[in-house]
PDB file of C-alpha atoms in Angstrom:
ATOM      1  CA  TRP A   1       2.937  -0.864   2.151  1.00  0.00           C
ATOM      2  CA  HIS A   2       1.665  -4.420   2.628  1.00  0.00           C
ATOM      3  CA  GLY A   3       2.820  -4.419   6.253  1.00  0.00           C
ATOM      4  CA  ARG A   4       0.734  -1.278   6.878  1.00  0.00           C
ATOM      5  CA  ALA A   5      -2.493  -2.484   5.227  1.00  0.00           C
ATOM      6  CA  LEU A   6      -4.498  -2.996   8.435  1.00  0.00           C
ATOM      7  CA  PHE A   7      -5.424   0.660   8.683  1.00  0.00           C
ATOM      8  CA  LEU A   8      -6.624   1.045   5.083  1.00  0.00           C
ATOM      9  CA  PRO A   9     -10.279   1.556   6.090  1.00  0.00           C
ATOM     10  CA  TYR A  10      -9.305   4.446   8.355  1.00  0.00           C
ATOM     11  CA  PHE A  11      -7.475   6.361   5.625  1.00  0.00           C
ATOM     12  CA  TRP A  12     -10.721   6.927   3.805  1.00  0.00           C
ATOM     13  CA  SER A  13     -14.064   8.537   4.523  1.00  0.00           C
ATOM     14  CA  ASN A  14     -17.245   6.917   3.266  1.00  0.00           C
ATOM     15  CA  SER A  15     -18.218  10.129   1.456  1.00  0.00           C
ATOM     16  CA  SER A  16     -16.614   9.121  -1.833  1.00  0.00           C
ATOM     17  CA  PRO A  17     -16.308   5.752  -3.569  1.00  0.00           C
ATOM     18  CA  MET A  18     -13.268   3.552  -3.061  1.00  0.00           C
ATOM     19  CA  LYS A  19     -12.336   0.122  -4.293  1.00  0.00           C
ATOM     20  CA  ALA A  20      -9.334  -1.976  -3.329  1.00  0.00           C
ATOM     21  CA  LEU A  21      -7.427  -4.515  -5.395  1.00  0.00           C
ATOM     22  CA  VAL A  22      -7.763  -7.785  -3.480  1.00  0.00           C
ATOM     23  CA  SER A  23      -6.426 -11.213  -4.278  1.00  0.00           C
ATOM     24  CA  PRO A  24      -9.055 -13.756  -5.349  1.00  0.00           C
ATOM     25  CA  HIS A  25      -7.293 -16.309  -3.114  1.00  0.00           C
ATOM     26  CA  GLN A  26      -8.877 -17.480   0.142  1.00  0.00           C
ATOM     27  CA  ASP A  27      -7.104 -14.905   2.332  1.00  0.00           C
ATOM     28  CA  GLY A  28      -8.167 -12.182  -0.082  1.00  0.00           C
ATOM     29  CA  ARG A  29     -11.818 -13.184   0.342  1.00  0.00           C
ATOM     30  CA  ILE A  30     -11.490 -12.562   4.084  1.00  0.00           C
ATOM     31  CA  ILE A  31      -9.976  -9.133   3.416  1.00  0.00           C
ATOM     32  CA  ALA A  32     -12.678  -8.290   0.850  1.00  0.00           C
ATOM     33  CA  LYS A  33     -15.407  -9.143   3.362  1.00  0.00           C
ATOM     34  CA  LEU A  34     -13.766  -6.977   6.011  1.00  0.00           C
ATOM     35  CA  LEU A  35     -13.389  -4.052   3.587  1.00  0.00           C
ATOM     36  CA  ARG A  36     -17.077  -4.287   2.586  1.00  0.00           C
ATOM     37  CA  SER A  37     -18.004  -3.564   6.193  1.00  0.00           C
ATOM     38  CA  TYR A  38     -16.239  -0.201   5.704  1.00  0.00           C
ATOM     39  CA  ASN A  39     -18.002   0.471   2.389  1.00  0.00           C
ATOM     40  CA  ILE A  40     -14.868  -0.340   0.381  1.00  0.00           C
ATOM     41  CA  LEU A  41     -15.586  -2.739  -2.470  1.00  0.00           C
ATOM     42  CA  SER A  42     -12.999  -5.042  -3.977  1.00  0.00           C
ATOM     43  CA  ILE A  43     -11.557  -5.561  -7.422  1.00  0.00           C
ATOM     44  CA  ASP A  44     -10.528  -9.196  -7.733  1.00  0.00           C
ATOM     45  CA  GLY A  45      -7.091  -9.722  -9.193  1.00  0.00           C
ATOM     46  CA  SER A  46      -3.460 -10.494  -8.590  1.00  0.00           C
ATOM     47  CA  THR A  47      -0.277 -11.044 -10.539  1.00  0.00           C
ATOM     48  CA  ASP A  48      -1.277 -14.622 -11.320  1.00  0.00           C
ATOM     49  CA  ARG A  49      -5.078 -14.439 -11.295  1.00  0.00           C
ATOM     50  CA  ASN A  50      -7.086 -12.126 -13.555  1.00  0.00           C
ATOM     51  CA  PRO A  51      -4.367  -9.470 -13.928  1.00  0.00           C
ATOM     52  CA  LYS A  52      -5.676  -8.064 -17.236  1.00  0.00           C
ATOM     53  CA  LYS A  53      -9.297  -8.026 -16.110  1.00  0.00           C
ATOM     54  CA  ALA A  54      -8.312  -6.321 -12.854  1.00  0.00           C
ATOM     55  CA  ALA A  55      -6.173  -3.731 -14.676  1.00  0.00           C
ATOM     56  CA  LEU A  56      -9.029  -2.864 -17.021  1.00  0.00           C
ATOM     57  CA  GLU A  57     -11.421  -2.507 -14.094  1.00  0.00           C
ATOM     58  CA  ILE A  58      -8.954  -0.303 -12.210  1.00  0.00           C
ATOM     59  CA  VAL A  59      -8.594   2.029 -15.201  1.00  0.00           C
ATOM     60  CA  ARG A  60     -12.371   2.094 -15.737  1.00  0.00           C
ATOM     61  CA  GLU A  61     -13.033   2.879 -12.056  1.00  0.00           C
ATOM     62  CA  LEU A  62     -10.356   5.588 -11.909  1.00  0.00           C
ATOM     63  CA  ASN A  63     -11.858   7.226 -14.992  1.00  0.00           C
ATOM     64  CA  LYS A  64     -15.267   7.195 -13.239  1.00  0.00           C
ATOM     65  CA  GLY A  65     -13.804   9.041 -10.256  1.00  0.00           C
ATOM     66  CA  THR A  66     -13.457   6.084  -7.905  1.00  0.00           C
ATOM     67  CA  SER A  67     -10.345   6.024  -5.753  1.00  0.00           C
ATOM     68  CA  ILE A  68      -8.400   2.774  -5.876  1.00  0.00           C
ATOM     69  CA  ALA A  69      -6.355   1.318  -3.026  1.00  0.00           C
ATOM     70  CA  LEU A  70      -3.353  -0.673  -4.233  1.00  0.00           C
ATOM     71  CA  ILE A  71      -0.887  -2.326  -1.914  1.00  0.00           C
ATOM     72  CA  SER A  72       2.112  -1.780  -4.111  1.00  0.00           C
ATOM     73  CA  ASP A  73       4.650  -4.199  -2.646  1.00  0.00           C
ATOM     74  CA  GLY A  74       2.866  -7.438  -2.221  1.00  0.00           C
ATOM     75  CA  PRO A  75       2.048 -10.110  -1.614  1.00  0.00           C
ATOM     76  CA  ARG A  76       5.296 -11.459  -3.048  1.00  0.00           C
ATOM     77  CA  GLY A  77       7.451  -8.497  -2.200  1.00  0.00           C
ATOM     78  CA  PRO A  78      10.080  -7.432  -1.878  1.00  0.00           C
ATOM     79  CA  ARG A  79       8.694  -5.362   0.954  1.00  0.00           C
ATOM     80  CA  MET A  80       8.635  -1.604   0.669  1.00  0.00           C
ATOM     81  CA  ARG A  81       9.488  -1.648  -3.038  1.00  0.00           C
ATOM     82  CA  LEU A  82       6.960   0.125  -5.241  1.00  0.00           C
ATOM     83  CA  ASN A  83       5.490  -1.914  -8.066  1.00  0.00           C
ATOM     84  CA  LYS A  84       5.462   0.053 -11.319  1.00  0.00           C
ATOM     85  CA  SER A  85       1.812  -0.799 -12.023  1.00  0.00           C
ATOM     86  CA  VAL A  86       0.842   2.122  -9.778  1.00  0.00           C
ATOM     87  CA  ILE A  87       2.750   4.475 -12.090  1.00  0.00           C
ATOM     88  CA  TYR A  88       1.146   2.871 -15.155  1.00  0.00           C
ATOM     89  CA  PHE A  89      -2.386   3.469 -13.832  1.00  0.00           C
ATOM     90  CA  ALA A  90      -1.595   7.114 -13.078  1.00  0.00           C
ATOM     91  CA  LYS A  91      -0.164   7.593 -16.573  1.00  0.00           C
ATOM     92  CA  LYS A  92      -3.110   5.880 -18.238  1.00  0.00           C
ATOM     93  CA  THR A  93      -5.773   7.873 -16.372  1.00  0.00           C
ATOM     94  CA  GLY A  94      -4.143  11.178 -15.462  1.00  0.00           C
ATOM     95  CA  LYS A  95      -5.143  10.607 -11.836  1.00  0.00           C
ATOM     96  CA  PRO A  96      -2.689  11.405  -9.025  1.00  0.00           C
ATOM     97  CA  ILE A  97      -1.066   8.844  -6.774  1.00  0.00           C
ATOM     98  CA  MET A  98      -1.190   9.384  -3.016  1.00  0.00           C
ATOM     99  CA  GLY A  99       0.845   7.100  -0.790  1.00  0.00           C
ATOM    100  CA  PHE A 100      -0.274   6.574   2.810  1.00  0.00           C
ATOM    101  CA  THR A 101       1.469   5.057   5.800  1.00  0.00           C
ATOM    102  CA  TYR A 102       1.109   4.945   9.543  1.00  0.00           C
ATOM    103  CA  SER A 103       2.816   3.836  12.693  1.00  0.00           C
ATOM    104  CA  ALA A 104       1.691   3.390  16.279  1.00  0.00           C
ATOM    105  CA  ALA A 105       3.506   3.206  19.588  1.00  0.00           C
ATOM    106  CA  ARG A 106       3.841  -0.199  21.243  1.00  0.00           C
ATOM    107  CA  SER A 107       2.923  -1.987  18.017  1.00  0.00           C
ATOM    108  CA  LYS A 108       3.468  -5.688  17.573  1.00  0.00           C
ATOM    109  CA  VAL A 109       5.158  -6.876  14.434  1.00  0.00           C
ATOM    110  CA  MET A 110       4.679 -10.216  12.733  1.00  0.00           C
ATOM    111  CA  LYS A 111       8.422 -10.793  12.669  1.00  0.00           C
ATOM    112  CA  LYS A 112       8.352 -14.004  10.668  1.00  0.00           C
ATOM    113  CA  SER A 113       6.137 -12.639   7.885  1.00  0.00           C
ATOM    114  CA  TRP A 114       7.805 -11.335   4.726  1.00  0.00           C
ATOM    115  CA  ASP A 115       6.182  -7.917   5.146  1.00  0.00           C
ATOM    116  CA  ALA A 116       6.737  -7.429   8.912  1.00  0.00           C
ATOM    117  CA  MET A 117       3.024  -6.616   9.390  1.00  0.00           C
ATOM    118  CA  LEU A 118       2.508  -3.841  11.945  1.00  0.00           C
ATOM    119  CA  ILE A 119      -0.319  -4.510  14.429  1.00  0.00           C
ATOM    120  CA  PRO A 120      -1.072  -1.497  16.604  1.00  0.00           C
ATOM    121  CA  PRO A 121      -2.658  -1.879  20.048  1.00  0.00           C
ATOM    122  CA  LEU A 122      -5.884  -0.099  20.899  1.00  0.00           C
ATOM    123  CA  PHE A 123      -5.745   3.370  22.429  1.00  0.00           C
ATOM    124  CA  THR A 124      -2.163   4.201  21.545  1.00  0.00           C
ATOM    125  CA  THR A 125      -0.443   7.185  19.994  1.00  0.00           C
ATOM    126  CA  GLY A 126       0.008   6.953  16.260  1.00  0.00           C
ATOM    127  CA  TYR A 127       0.860   8.945  13.187  1.00  0.00           C
ATOM    128  CA  VAL A 128      -0.538   8.879   9.663  1.00  0.00           C
ATOM    129  CA  PHE A 129       1.360  10.457   6.790  1.00  0.00           C
ATOM    130  CA  SER A 130       0.758  10.808   3.078  1.00  0.00           C
ATOM    131  CA  THR A 131       2.992  11.581   0.159  1.00  0.00           C
ATOM    132  CA  ALA A 132       2.461  14.609  -2.006  1.00  0.00           C
ATOM    133  CA  PRO A 133       0.147  13.902  -4.955  1.00  0.00           C
ATOM    134  CA  LEU A 134       2.141  12.515  -7.879  1.00  0.00           C
ATOM    135  CA  PHE A 135       0.908  13.032 -11.430  1.00  0.00           C
ATOM    136  CA  VAL A 136       2.415  10.977 -14.243  1.00  0.00           C
ATOM    137  CA  PRO A 137       2.266  12.684 -17.659  1.00  0.00           C
ATOM    138  CA  ALA A 138       0.594  10.678 -20.427  1.00  0.00           C
ATOM    139  CA  SER A 139       3.741  11.282 -22.478  1.00  0.00           C
ATOM    140  CA  ALA A 140       6.095   9.815 -19.850  1.00  0.00           C
ATOM    141  CA  THR A 141       8.699   7.439 -21.239  1.00  0.00           C
ATOM    142  CA  GLU A 142       9.698   4.186 -19.511  1.00  0.00           C
ATOM    143  CA  ASP A 143      12.788   5.924 -18.110  1.00  0.00           C
ATOM    144  CA  GLU A 144      10.722   8.856 -16.801  1.00  0.00           C
ATOM    145  CA  MET A 145       8.207   6.443 -15.285  1.00  0.00           C
ATOM    146  CA  GLU A 146      11.034   4.618 -13.492  1.00  0.00           C
ATOM    147  CA  ILE A 147      12.333   7.913 -12.098  1.00  0.00           C
ATOM    148  CA  LEU A 148       8.843   8.765 -10.790  1.00  0.00           C
ATOM    149  CA  ARG A 149       8.416   5.243  -9.388  1.00  0.00           C
ATOM    150  CA  GLN A 150      11.694   5.557  -7.490  1.00  0.00           C
ATOM    151  CA  GLN A 151      10.806   9.044  -6.219  1.00  0.00           C
ATOM    152  CA  LEU A 152       7.465   7.821  -4.884  1.00  0.00           C
ATOM    153  CA  GLU A 153       9.040   4.740  -3.303  1.00  0.00           C
ATOM    154  CA  ASP A 154      11.693   6.896  -1.635  1.00  0.00           C
ATOM    155  CA  GLU A 155       9.111   9.376  -0.342  1.00  0.00           C
ATOM    156  CA  LEU A 156       6.861   6.618   1.013  1.00  0.00           C
ATOM    157  CA  ASN A 157       9.797   4.935   2.741  1.00  0.00           C
ATOM    158  CA  HIS A 158      10.904   8.276   4.189  1.00  0.00           C
ATOM    159  CA  ILE A 159       7.509   9.045   5.739  1.00  0.00           C
ATOM    160  CA  THR A 160       7.194   5.463   7.017  1.00  0.00           C
ATOM    161  CA  LYS A 161      10.560   5.806   8.742  1.00  0.00           C
ATOM    162  CA  LYS A 162       9.525   9.186  10.166  1.00  0.00           C
ATOM    163  CA  ALA A 163       6.268   7.744  11.558  1.00  0.00           C
ATOM    164  CA  ASP A 164       8.130   4.810  13.114  1.00  0.00           C
ATOM    165  CA  GLU A 165      10.701   7.125  14.712  1.00  0.00           C
ATOM    166  CA  LEU A 166       7.935   9.269  16.207  1.00  0.00           C
ATOM    167  CA  CYS A 167       6.407   6.103  17.692  1.00  0.00           C
ATOM    168  CA  GLY A 168       9.691   4.797  19.082  1.00  0.00           C
ATOM    169  CA  LEU A 169       9.962   1.824  16.714  1.00  0.00           C
ATOM    170  CA  GLU A 170      13.190   0.609  15.198  1.00  0.00           C
ATOM    171  CA  GLU A 171      13.594   1.028  11.469  1.00  0.00           C
ATOM    172  CA  ILE A 172      12.371  -1.746   9.216  1.00  0.00           C
ATOM    173  CA  THR A 173      14.716  -2.899   6.494  1.00  0.00           C
ATOM    174  CA  ILE A 174      13.738  -2.364   2.898  1.00  0.00           C
ATOM    175  CA  GLY A 175      13.947  -4.942   0.141  1.00  0.00           C
ATOM    176  CA  ASP A 176      14.829  -8.595   0.174  1.00  0.00           C
ATOM    177  CA  ASP A 177      16.706  -8.917   3.479  1.00  0.00           C
ATOM    178  CA  GLU A 178      14.291 -11.110   5.423  1.00  0.00           C
ATOM    179  CA  LYS A 179      16.616 -11.592   8.395  1.00  0.00           C
ATOM    180  CA  LYS A 180      16.323  -8.041   9.697  1.00  0.00           C
ATOM    181  CA  ARG A 181      12.891  -7.211  11.109  1.00  0.00           C
ATOM    182  CA  ARG A 182      11.468  -4.359  13.107  1.00  0.00           C
ATOM    183  CA  ILE A 183      11.285  -5.045  16.804  1.00  0.00           C
ATOM    184  CA  ASN A 184       9.656  -3.108  19.601  1.00  0.00           C
ATOM    185  CA  LYS A 185      11.909  -1.052  21.823  1.00  0.00           C
TER     186      LYS A 185
END
């Protein structure tokens, strides 16, 4: 999820290629530079800038064996709602989807941000979880793709909640309700 993006570089080893979809906006350039220091290259694109070019590059890179990091609920949200583009890319390429999340004890949360960004302190206990690999058949209909999208979203939300509980954090709300935010206990 967008609010859990800070640990992206740590979910991946440098032994295999990875690229991340990053906004071509100014804040995205900062993120792209940071990711490069971890040997993760960027694919420039967003919903309103270069979406077709980015989609073609994602498919091309997946077919070459590159892993692609997509933050599936942002930056416009709603938070913790899976965008169906992830399902589309899996259908188009036959590659599995793996969702990752983490939580850490004593984390700070950007309470006024739409995504409730989790910022873990150094040297704390944390948990990282992944979903089971999800394959989307090339023959999947729109209805079947929506069922798989919902299953993946539910599984990712479940493991995020589990990680937060293990770290003593209150549950974050899902969706459009911006008034309820996670707070530290």
